[in-house]
Short mmCIF file of C-alpha atoms in Angstrom, two decimals:
data_model
loop_
_atom_site.label_atom_id
_atom_site.label_comp_id
_atom_site.label_asym_id
_atom_site.label_seq_id
_atom_site.Cartn_x
_atom_site.Cartn_y
_atom_site.Cartn_z
CA MET P 1 -0.10 0.06 0.02
CA SER P 2 1.44 3.36 -0.96
CA ALA P 3 2.33 5.81 1.69
CA VAL P 4 0.38 8.46 0.15
CA THR P 5 -2.75 6.53 -0.91
CA SER P 6 -5.84 8.44 -0.32
CA GLU P 7 -8.70 6.46 1.23
CA HIS P 8 -12.25 6.99 0.03
CA ARG P 9 -14.30 9.03 2.51
CA SER P 10 -18.11 9.25 3.06
CA ASP P 11 -18.53 12.20 5.42
CA VAL P 12 -21.44 13.54 3.19
CA GLY P 13 -23.75 13.42 6.23
CA LEU P 14 -21.85 16.16 8.15
CA ARG P 15 -22.76 19.82 7.54
CA ASN P 16 -20.39 22.73 7.01
CA VAL P 17 -22.07 25.30 9.34
CA LEU P 18 -19.63 26.14 12.06
CA SER P 19 -18.44 29.85 11.81
CA LYS P 20 -14.83 31.00 12.20
CA ARG P 21 -15.56 32.39 15.68
CA GLN P 22 -17.20 29.25 16.74
CA LEU P 23 -14.36 27.07 15.60
CA THR P 24 -11.79 29.28 17.47
CA MET P 25 -13.95 29.09 20.61
CA ILE P 26 -14.21 25.29 20.24
CA SER P 27 -10.50 25.02 20.39
CA ILE P 28 -10.39 27.14 23.47
CA GLY P 29 -13.11 25.18 25.00
CA GLY P 30 -11.29 21.88 24.38
CA VAL P 31 -8.17 22.78 26.23
CA ILE P 32 -9.47 24.83 29.18
CA GLY P 33 -11.50 22.47 31.43
CA ALA P 34 -10.97 20.27 34.47
CA GLY P 35 -7.35 19.63 33.30
CA LEU P 36 -6.45 23.31 33.98
CA PHE P 37 -9.02 24.40 36.55
CA VAL P 38 -8.79 21.30 38.73
CA GLY P 39 -6.00 19.05 37.50
CA SER P 40 -3.45 21.86 37.81
CA GLY P 41 -3.75 21.29 41.58
CA ASN P 42 -2.31 17.84 41.24
CA ALA P 43 0.35 19.15 38.93
CA ILE P 44 1.39 21.87 41.49
CA ALA P 45 1.53 19.47 44.32
CA SER P 46 3.74 17.03 42.34
CA ALA P 47 6.46 19.63 41.56
CA GLY P 48 5.95 22.73 43.55
CA PRO P 49 6.35 26.23 42.08
CA ALA P 50 8.77 24.73 39.57
CA ILE P 51 5.67 23.29 37.74
CA ILE P 52 5.73 26.54 35.79
CA LEU P 53 8.67 25.23 33.82
CA SER P 54 6.65 22.14 32.96
CA TYR P 55 3.75 24.21 31.65
CA SER P 56 6.16 26.44 29.71
CA ALA P 57 8.03 23.53 28.09
CA VAL P 58 4.88 21.47 27.27
CA GLY P 59 3.20 24.76 25.96
CA ILE P 60 6.01 25.19 23.55
CA ILE P 61 5.78 21.55 22.33
CA VAL P 62 2.01 21.90 21.81
CA VAL P 63 2.37 25.29 20.04
CA ALA P 64 4.73 23.40 17.56
CA ILE P 65 2.44 20.39 17.18
CA MET P 66 -0.42 22.81 16.45
CA GLN P 67 1.59 24.45 13.74
CA MET P 68 2.33 21.00 12.19
CA LEU P 69 -1.38 20.16 12.33
CA GLY P 70 -2.25 23.63 10.85
CA GLU P 71 0.05 22.92 7.86
CA MET P 72 -1.64 19.60 7.30
CA SER P 73 -5.21 20.84 7.98
CA THR P 74 -5.07 23.84 5.78
CA ALA P 75 -3.91 21.80 2.97
CA ASN P 76 -6.72 19.22 3.46
CA PRO P 77 -9.38 20.11 5.98
CA THR P 78 -11.18 16.99 7.08
CA SER P 79 -13.06 15.75 10.16
CA GLY P 80 -10.69 12.82 10.41
CA SER P 81 -7.83 15.15 10.75
CA PHE P 82 -4.40 13.61 11.70
CA SER P 83 -5.94 10.13 11.49
CA ASP P 84 -6.62 10.73 7.85
CA TYR P 85 -3.20 12.13 7.29
CA ALA P 86 -1.42 9.33 9.17
CA SER P 87 -3.29 6.96 6.74
CA ARG P 88 -2.17 8.91 3.77
CA TYR P 89 1.46 9.24 4.58
CA MET P 90 2.20 6.19 6.90
CA GLY P 91 -0.40 3.59 5.91
CA SER P 92 -3.89 2.65 7.11
CA TRP P 93 -2.52 0.96 10.22
CA ALA P 94 -1.09 4.33 11.50
CA GLY P 95 -4.50 6.13 10.92
CA PHE P 96 -6.26 3.36 12.63
CA SER P 97 -3.94 3.36 15.66
CA VAL P 98 -3.80 7.17 16.26
CA GLY P 99 -7.45 7.57 15.63
CA TRP P 100 -8.46 5.04 18.26
CA LEU P 101 -5.84 6.19 20.62
CA TYR P 102 -7.26 9.82 20.26
CA ALA P 103 -10.83 8.54 20.60
CA TYR P 104 -9.80 6.61 23.72
CA GLN P 105 -8.19 9.58 25.20
CA TRP P 106 -11.23 11.76 24.76
CA CYS P 107 -13.61 9.02 26.07
CA VAL P 108 -11.67 8.80 29.25
CA THR P 109 -11.46 12.59 29.49
CA ILE P 110 -15.34 12.73 29.26
CA GLY P 111 -15.44 10.49 32.26
CA PHE P 112 -12.69 12.66 33.92
CA GLU P 113 -14.74 15.90 33.29
CA ALA P 114 -17.96 14.34 34.48
CA ILE P 115 -16.44 13.28 37.74
CA ALA P 116 -14.67 16.69 38.19
CA GLY P 117 -17.88 18.60 37.50
CA ALA P 118 -19.79 16.33 39.79
CA GLY P 119 -17.33 17.17 42.62
CA LEU P 120 -17.92 20.82 42.11
CA VAL P 121 -21.73 20.34 42.20
CA ASN P 122 -21.42 18.46 45.42
CA GLN P 123 -19.46 21.25 46.94
CA LEU P 124 -22.09 23.88 45.97
CA LEU P 125 -25.02 21.51 46.73
CA PRO P 126 -23.94 18.86 49.27
CA ALA P 127 -27.29 17.06 49.18
CA VAL P 128 -26.60 16.03 45.45
CA PRO P 129 -24.51 12.83 45.40
CA THR P 130 -21.63 12.98 42.97
CA TRP P 131 -22.79 9.97 40.90
CA LEU P 132 -26.18 11.78 40.36
CA ALA P 133 -24.53 15.06 39.42
CA ALA P 134 -22.16 13.27 37.01
CA LEU P 135 -25.09 11.59 35.32
CA ILE P 136 -26.98 14.82 35.01
CA LEU P 137 -24.00 16.66 33.56
CA LEU P 138 -23.10 14.01 31.15
CA GLY P 139 -26.71 13.56 30.00
CA ALA P 140 -27.07 17.21 29.41
CA MET P 141 -24.04 17.46 27.22
CA ILE P 142 -24.97 14.28 25.20
CA ALA P 143 -28.24 15.93 24.54
CA VAL P 144 -26.55 19.19 23.32
CA ASN P 145 -24.35 17.13 20.92
CA LEU P 146 -27.46 15.17 19.65
CA ILE P 147 -29.47 18.28 18.70
CA THR P 148 -27.38 19.79 15.87
CA VAL P 149 -23.74 20.72 15.31
CA GLU P 150 -24.85 24.47 15.46
CA ALA P 151 -26.24 23.71 19.06
CA PHE P 152 -22.95 22.39 20.02
CA GLY P 153 -21.17 25.31 18.53
CA THR P 154 -23.40 27.88 20.25
CA PHE P 155 -23.00 26.32 23.63
CA GLU P 156 -19.29 25.92 23.30
CA TYR P 157 -18.93 29.65 22.07
CA TRP P 158 -20.62 30.94 25.24
CA PHE P 159 -18.92 28.50 27.58
CA ALA P 160 -15.56 29.55 26.15
CA MET P 161 -16.44 33.30 26.53
CA ILE P 162 -17.14 32.73 30.23
CA LYS P 163 -13.83 30.94 30.61
CA VAL P 164 -11.70 33.60 28.76
CA ALA P 165 -13.41 36.43 30.76
CA THR P 166 -12.95 34.59 34.01
CA ILE P 167 -9.17 33.82 33.46
CA CYS P 168 -8.58 37.46 32.26
CA VAL P 169 -10.11 38.80 35.60
CA PHE P 170 -8.19 36.12 37.55
CA LEU P 171 -4.85 37.40 35.95
CA VAL P 172 -5.61 41.01 36.55
CA ILE P 173 -6.35 40.40 40.27
CA GLY P 174 -3.28 38.25 40.52
CA VAL P 175 -0.97 41.04 39.11
CA LEU P 176 -2.53 43.73 41.21
CA VAL P 177 -2.07 41.54 44.42
CA PHE P 178 1.58 40.90 43.57
CA LEU P 179 2.29 44.59 42.82
CA ASN P 180 0.48 45.37 46.26
CA LEU P 181 -2.14 47.39 44.40
CA PHE P 182 -5.06 45.30 45.51
CA PRO P 183 -7.22 46.83 48.31
CA GLY P 184 -7.06 45.05 51.74
CA THR P 185 -4.18 42.64 50.73
CA HIS P 186 -0.53 42.57 50.91
CA SER P 187 1.80 41.27 48.32
CA PRO P 188 3.42 37.98 49.29
CA GLY P 189 6.44 38.76 47.07
CA LEU P 190 8.50 35.74 46.31
CA THR P 191 7.80 34.01 49.66
CA ASN P 192 5.48 31.40 48.09
CA LEU P 193 7.82 30.92 45.09
CA ILE P 194 10.96 30.08 46.97
CA GLY P 195 10.12 30.16 50.73
CA GLN P 196 8.23 26.88 50.97
CA GLY P 197 11.16 24.49 50.43
CA GLY P 198 12.61 26.21 47.44
CA PHE P 199 11.42 26.62 43.81
CA ALA P 200 11.70 22.94 43.17
CA PRO P 201 11.01 21.40 46.56
CA LYS P 202 10.59 17.86 45.23
CA GLY P 203 13.62 17.91 42.82
CA TRP P 204 14.02 18.56 39.16
CA GLY P 205 12.89 15.01 38.36
CA ALA P 206 9.51 15.84 39.70
CA VAL P 207 9.27 18.68 37.19
CA LEU P 208 9.82 16.23 34.32
CA ASN P 209 7.32 13.81 35.75
CA GLY P 210 4.80 16.67 36.18
CA SER P 211 4.91 17.15 32.49
CA VAL P 212 2.80 14.00 32.07
CA VAL P 213 -0.12 15.67 33.98
CA VAL P 214 0.48 18.84 32.06
CA PHE P 215 0.17 17.01 28.74
CA PHE P 216 -3.21 15.72 29.85
CA SER P 217 -4.23 19.42 30.65
CA PHE P 218 -3.14 20.70 27.20
CA PHE P 219 -4.89 17.97 25.37
CA GLY P 220 -7.69 19.44 23.36
CA THR P 221 -5.89 22.18 21.36
CA GLU P 222 -6.16 19.91 18.25
CA VAL P 223 -9.97 20.01 18.36
CA ILE P 224 -9.99 22.78 15.84
CA THR P 225 -8.53 20.55 13.25
CA VAL P 226 -11.00 17.91 13.93
CA ALA P 227 -13.98 20.31 13.55
CA ALA P 228 -12.57 21.76 10.41
CA GLY P 229 -14.55 19.30 8.34
CA GLU P 230 -17.77 21.00 9.62
CA ALA P 231 -16.60 24.70 9.20
CA GLN P 232 -18.01 27.17 6.82
CA ASN P 233 -14.49 28.28 5.71
CA PRO P 234 -12.18 25.54 7.13
CA LYS P 235 -8.82 26.87 5.92
CA GLU P 236 -9.30 30.38 7.17
CA SER P 237 -10.91 29.19 10.36
CA VAL P 238 -8.05 26.77 11.07
CA ARG P 239 -5.44 29.49 10.19
CA THR P 240 -7.11 31.88 12.82
CA GLY P 241 -7.38 29.20 15.47
CA ILE P 242 -3.80 28.09 15.19
CA LYS P 243 -2.52 31.59 15.50
CA SER P 244 -4.48 32.05 18.61
CA VAL P 245 -2.88 29.09 20.29
CA VAL P 246 0.32 30.77 21.14
CA TRP P 247 -1.06 33.68 23.23
CA ARG P 248 -3.91 31.38 24.65
CA ILE P 249 -1.19 29.01 26.13
CA LEU P 250 1.01 31.64 27.33
CA LEU P 251 -1.75 33.76 28.87
CA PHE P 252 -4.21 31.22 30.12
CA TYR P 253 -1.93 28.40 31.25
CA ILE P 254 1.51 29.68 32.17
CA GLY P 255 0.18 33.14 33.45
CA SER P 256 -2.68 31.70 35.56
CA ILE P 257 -0.35 28.86 37.06
CA ALA P 258 2.23 31.58 37.92
CA VAL P 259 -0.39 33.59 39.75
CA ILE P 260 -1.56 30.50 41.69
CA VAL P 261 2.03 29.44 42.93
CA THR P 262 2.91 33.13 43.63
CA LEU P 263 -0.14 33.99 45.84
CA MET P 264 -0.73 30.61 47.42
CA PRO P 265 1.74 28.14 49.18
CA TRP P 266 2.06 25.21 46.61
CA ASN P 267 1.46 22.66 49.46
CA SER P 268 -1.80 24.15 50.52
CA THR P 269 -4.68 21.55 50.58
CA LYS P 270 -7.00 24.16 49.03
CA VAL P 271 -4.61 24.33 45.92
CA MET P 272 -4.97 20.63 45.58
CA ASP P 273 -8.75 20.72 45.67
CA SER P 274 -9.43 23.58 43.38
CA PRO P 275 -6.67 26.31 42.81
CA TYR P 276 -8.86 28.71 40.94
CA ALA P 277 -11.36 28.92 43.83
CA ALA P 278 -8.60 28.81 46.44
CA VAL P 279 -6.89 31.97 45.36
CA PRO P 280 -9.79 34.30 45.64
CA GLY P 281 -10.88 32.60 48.87
CA HIS P 282 -7.40 33.08 50.35
CA LEU P 283 -7.68 36.91 49.47
CA GLY P 284 -10.78 37.06 51.55
CA LEU P 285 -13.04 38.27 48.70
CA PRO P 286 -16.69 37.76 49.60
CA TYR P 287 -18.73 35.22 47.65
CA VAL P 288 -15.96 34.88 45.08
CA GLU P 289 -15.00 31.35 45.98
CA THR P 290 -18.53 30.23 45.37
CA ILE P 291 -18.69 32.21 42.12
CA MET P 292 -15.41 30.78 41.03
CA LYS P 293 -16.65 27.23 41.52
CA VAL P 294 -19.78 27.99 39.38
CA ILE P 295 -17.52 29.28 36.62
CA VAL P 296 -15.15 26.32 36.97
CA LEU P 297 -18.22 24.14 36.57
CA CYS P 298 -19.03 25.94 33.28
CA ALA P 299 -15.45 25.33 32.19
CA VAL P 300 -15.87 21.60 32.99
CA LEU P 301 -19.15 21.40 31.09
CA SER P 302 -17.39 23.11 28.12
CA CYS P 303 -14.61 20.61 28.00
CA LEU P 304 -17.06 17.70 28.46
CA ASN P 305 -19.09 19.16 25.60
CA SER P 306 -15.92 19.37 23.29
CA GLY P 307 -14.77 15.88 24.50
CA ILE P 308 -17.97 14.21 23.22
CA TYR P 309 -17.90 16.16 19.96
CA SER P 310 -14.18 15.47 19.36
CA ALA P 311 -14.40 11.69 20.07
CA SER P 312 -17.69 11.24 18.12
CA ARG P 313 -16.25 12.98 14.96
CA MET P 314 -13.16 10.92 15.06
CA LEU P 315 -15.13 7.75 15.48
CA HIS P 316 -17.41 8.90 12.61
CA ALA P 317 -14.38 9.57 10.33
CA MET P 318 -12.65 6.22 10.96
CA ALA P 319 -15.98 4.38 10.34
CA ALA P 320 -16.12 6.20 7.01
CA THR P 321 -12.82 4.70 6.10
CA HIS P 322 -13.59 1.27 7.43
CA LYS P 323 -11.44 1.57 10.66
CA ALA P 324 -14.39 1.43 12.91
CA PRO P 325 -17.83 -0.21 12.86
CA SER P 326 -19.91 1.14 9.88
CA VAL P 327 -22.77 2.17 12.26
CA LEU P 328 -20.66 4.95 13.66
CA SER P 329 -20.61 6.60 10.30
CA ARG P 330 -24.41 7.06 10.05
CA THR P 331 -25.81 10.53 10.52
CA ASN P 332 -29.42 11.47 11.23
CA LYS P 333 -31.28 14.10 9.24
CA ARG P 334 -29.76 16.91 11.14
CA GLY P 335 -26.29 15.88 10.23
CA VAL P 336 -25.43 14.43 13.75
CA PRO P 337 -23.60 11.03 14.03
CA THR P 338 -25.86 9.72 16.63
CA PHE P 339 -24.27 6.39 17.19
CA ALA P 340 -20.87 7.98 17.26
CA VAL P 341 -22.00 10.44 20.02
CA PHE P 342 -23.20 7.56 22.18
CA GLY P 343 -20.02 5.69 21.45
CA ALA P 344 -17.95 8.59 22.52
CA ALA P 345 -19.97 8.86 25.84
CA SER P 346 -19.77 5.12 26.59
CA ILE P 347 -16.76 5.28 28.85
CA GLY P 348 -17.99 8.29 30.58
CA ILE P 349 -21.19 6.54 31.31
CA LEU P 350 -19.21 3.51 32.66
CA THR P 351 -17.21 5.94 34.79
CA VAL P 352 -20.28 7.51 36.36
CA ILE P 353 -21.62 4.08 37.20
CA ALA P 354 -18.36 3.19 38.80
CA ASN P 355 -18.48 6.39 40.72
CA TYR P 356 -21.50 5.09 42.36
CA PHE P 357 -19.52 2.27 44.05
CA LEU P 358 -16.04 3.95 44.54
CA PRO P 359 -14.95 7.21 46.14
CA THR P 360 -14.60 10.08 43.68
CA THR P 361 -10.88 10.65 44.38
CA ASP P 362 -10.18 7.05 43.26
CA ILE P 363 -11.89 7.53 39.93
CA TYR P 364 -10.21 10.95 39.55
CA GLU P 365 -6.75 9.55 40.10
CA PHE P 366 -7.32 6.46 37.98
CA LEU P 367 -8.39 8.49 35.07
CA ILE P 368 -5.41 10.83 35.20
CA ASP P 369 -3.03 7.80 35.64
CA SER P 370 -4.43 5.69 32.80
CA SER P 371 -4.69 8.41 30.13
CA GLY P 372 -2.04 11.08 30.64
CA SER P 373 0.68 9.48 28.48
CA VAL P 374 -1.68 8.65 25.56
CA ALA P 375 -1.50 12.40 24.73
CA VAL P 376 2.25 12.13 24.20
CA ILE P 377 1.84 9.11 22.02
CA VAL P 378 -0.83 10.88 19.89
CA TYR P 379 1.55 13.94 19.43
CA LEU P 380 4.34 11.65 18.51
CA TYR P 381 2.15 10.20 15.80
CA ILE P 382 1.33 13.81 14.59
CA SER P 383 4.99 14.61 14.55
CA ILE P 384 6.03 11.62 12.46
CA THR P 385 3.13 12.16 10.08
CA HIS P 386 4.28 15.73 9.55
CA PHE P 387 7.80 14.59 8.67
CA ARG P 388 6.48 12.34 6.17
CA SER P 389 4.05 14.92 4.59
CA HIS P 390 5.89 18.22 4.69
CA HIS P 391 7.61 18.12 1.43
CA ASP P 392 4.56 16.85 -0.53
CA ILE P 393 2.27 19.45 1.17
CA VAL P 394 4.58 22.41 0.52
CA LYS P 395 5.21 21.25 -3.11
CA ASN P 396 1.50 20.98 -3.90
CA ASN P 397 0.40 24.08 -1.85
CA PRO P 398 3.12 26.82 -2.34
CA ASP P 399 0.77 29.53 -0.81
CA ILE P 400 -0.35 27.41 2.18
CA PRO P 401 -1.42 29.88 4.99
CA VAL P 402 0.07 27.95 7.83
CA LYS P 403 3.55 26.57 7.56
CA MET P 404 5.74 24.84 10.06
CA TRP P 405 8.70 27.09 11.03
CA GLY P 406 12.27 25.88 11.22
CA TYR P 407 11.71 22.61 9.48
CA PRO P 408 13.27 20.07 10.00
CA TRP P 409 15.32 21.28 12.94
CA VAL P 410 12.45 22.48 15.15
CA SER P 411 10.53 19.50 14.40
CA ALA P 412 13.41 17.27 15.30
CA ILE P 413 13.77 18.98 18.69
CA ILE P 414 10.10 18.76 19.44
CA PHE P 415 10.21 14.98 18.57
CA VAL P 416 13.22 14.50 20.93
CA ALA P 417 11.63 16.39 23.68
CA MET P 418 8.64 14.27 23.66
CA LEU P 419 10.83 11.14 23.74
CA ALA P 420 12.53 12.65 26.84
CA VAL P 421 9.11 12.74 28.60
CA ILE P 422 8.65 9.14 27.98
CA VAL P 423 12.19 8.22 29.16
CA GLY P 424 11.47 10.23 32.26
CA MET P 425 8.31 8.25 32.81
CA ALA P 426 10.22 5.04 32.30
CA THR P 427 12.77 5.90 34.95
CA ASN P 428 10.25 7.12 37.66
CA ALA P 429 8.45 4.41 39.69
CA SER P 430 5.33 6.43 40.17
CA SER P 431 4.71 6.77 36.43
CA GLN P 432 5.84 3.34 35.14
CA ARG P 433 2.46 1.79 35.55
CA SER P 434 0.85 4.53 33.40
CA LEU P 435 3.59 4.20 30.81
CA LEU P 436 3.16 0.47 30.68
CA LEU P 437 -0.67 0.72 30.31
CA THR P 438 -0.25 3.21 27.50
CA ALA P 439 2.38 1.17 25.83
CA LEU P 440 -0.01 -1.91 25.92
CA VAL P 441 -2.93 0.11 24.56
CA THR P 442 -0.67 1.57 21.83
CA ILE P 443 0.80 -2.00 20.71
CA ILE P 444 -2.81 -3.34 20.69
CA SER P 445 -3.98 -0.58 18.43
CA ILE P 446 -1.00 -1.04 16.13
CA VAL P 447 -1.42 -4.82 15.75
CA ILE P 448 -5.20 -4.43 15.09
CA GLY P 449 -4.42 -1.71 12.68
CA PHE P 450 -2.06 -3.92 10.65
CA VAL P 451 -4.80 -6.66 10.63
CA ASN P 452 -7.39 -4.06 9.48
CA GLN P 453 -5.05 -2.73 6.76
CA LYS P 454 -4.44 -6.32 5.48
CA LYS P 455 -8.13 -6.83 5.47
CA LEU P 456 -8.74 -3.72 3.34
CA GLU P 457 -5.96 -4.58 1.01
CA THR P 458 -7.43 -8.02 0.47
CA ALA P 459 -10.92 -6.67 -0.17
CA SER P 460 -9.52 -4.08 -2.59
CA ASP P 461 -7.67 -6.88 -4.51
CA LYS P 462 -10.84 -8.93 -4.76
CA GLY P 463 -12.77 -5.94 -6.03
#
C-alpha cells in the first residue's frame, strides 16, 4: 500500500455550518477545562512552584504540534484530521492506531470531566451525590451534541467566553495583588515561590514527571482541526485558530499557574482541591470562592461538551474509512452522527456507574493515571506524520497559509523532547504503571491496525 494513498471518504452526512468564531472558541473550550482548573492542583502538588517550567516546556511543544497540524489541515481540511493524514503518509494501520488512541483519550477525558464537575456540584449542593450530578451533567452534554452541530457550536462559544473572561479577571487580580495594588491585601512577594522548600522542593525529576499531567491538561488544542470538516470556511478558520494558540497557552496556562503558585503556598490543601477557587478565597473576597466554583463548573461542562464532539467526529471519520464499525458513520437528518456520539460517551457513562460504587478521588486519580501519557503518543504520531508529509504538502500548496517554522530542525527538537518525557516516565517508579498501560494500549492498536489494513487490501484486490 502506497504511503500517500488516499482513502475513500463518505462524510457527506456532516454539515459545513460552524463559523470561524465558533471554531476558534471550540479550540479554546477543548483545552480549558478540568485539566487546567482542577487537574493543575495535582500538577502543582507534584512539583511545587517549578511546575511553571513544565507548563512552559509543554506549552512550547503543543504550539509546535499545532503548527504542524495547521500545515496539514489547511492543505486538506477533514473531520478525520491527523488520523486521515497518518493513513495517507504512513499507511492505514497508523491512521487506525492514532485515531483509536485519540478517541480513547477523549472518551476517558469525558469521564474525567464528568467526575470533576460532579465534585464541584457536590461542593455547591452537598445534598446532591456525586454519581447523580455526574449523570446529569453527562446527560445534558450528550443531549446538546445530539441536537445539531450548530447547538454544540453555540453552547461551546458561550462556555468559552465565560472561561476567557474569568481567566482574564483572575490574571488582573493576581498581578494587582503581586504589585501590592489590590485593596485590603499585602503582596506575598516571592515568599511562596522560593520560601516553601525552594522553587523545586521535590527535585527537578518531579518537574519532568509533572509534564505528564501537564500534557493531559493541554490535550484539546487539536480539536479545531477535527472540527474543520464542519466549518463554513475551514482553511481560514483553522489558520485563525492556530494563531490564537500561542497567546492562549502563554496567557491562560502559564500566566494563571504563575499567579497561583505566587499567591498561594504550593502545598496548601486548598490548591490541591481547586486552585482557581482557592486563590480568591485566600484573598478574603466575599462570595468569590462560590462564584469561581460555578465558573469552573461551566469550564468543565465546556470541556465535556468538546470531548463528546471530538471523540464522536473521530469515530465517525474512521468508520467512513472502514477503521471502525460502519454504524458509527451514520448521521441523522440533522447531520449528527448519533451512534458515534453515544459511542464517545460510553466510557463516561461507565465511569459514572463506577463512581456510584467507588470514592470520587479514586476515580479521579485512576483517570489521570491511565490516560495522561496517551496524549504524548498521539502527539508523536502527529510529529512523524508531519515529517512524512511536509515536502509533499509544500510542493502542492506553495501559498499554504500555515507553515511549520524551522523545518526540519524545530520538528526534530520537538520529537526528541517528547521522547525525553517518555524516558522520564520510564525511569520514575510512580509513572511506570501509566507508561506500561499506555504502551500496551498502543501496541494493541497497532497490531489491530495492521490486521485491518491487510483486510482492506485483500478486499481491494478482490474488488
